[in-house]
Phi, psi and omega in degrees: 000127179289131175226135176232130182229110180274151175205167175105355179289174179164191178260129182219150178282155175306138184089350181278183184228152172216152173238116177269146175235152175223111178272127184247145175206165177088003176204166182277092189308316189294346183265000188238139169296137182237150183223158168246137173235167174213155176229111178279159180305125177075009182237170180277177180288133182237129173290136183250313187196155177218157182218138180285173187300318181261012178071011182285338181232126176230144180224154185218150169291148186304324186292345180243358180301134181085351180243326182252147176226121177267144177206170179212152174238100184292335178289332180256002182052046185227138176252144182231157170220108175273122184242115179245165179048048184295146181240157177305327180288354173276354179300124184183169165269128183256135183234140168265156189215141168228141178246123183240144177268111189226162174284128176234104185070236182262007182225180178244147181202165176279132180238129178267137175242143184227152170274188181278347179090156176225133185279130173242123179236122180249110185201147176266000000 
């Protein structure tokens, strides 16, 4: 069973930093592309960042480029998001995500897995 567990959220002042972690289990972590998403109050789900299996490729939404850094430790089955220079508009619940191609019934399809999320609040 795929399990993702985020941690590290909290209340921080503008300009501050937080490091989010996502502990993964139930699948071979090192073989999968991993992503961070967020949902701000009253808004839809937004993709934030993604990282390739060997960490050679990382991508970010424009609004966090230069401030957030995604990384992973395949030996620890853990995904990270270092968030610096935080802004009030970064306030959201942050989720880690893995998409797996799996058998669903009599066919195969992409299935998204999510953790429970961790709240990040940026406020003075």
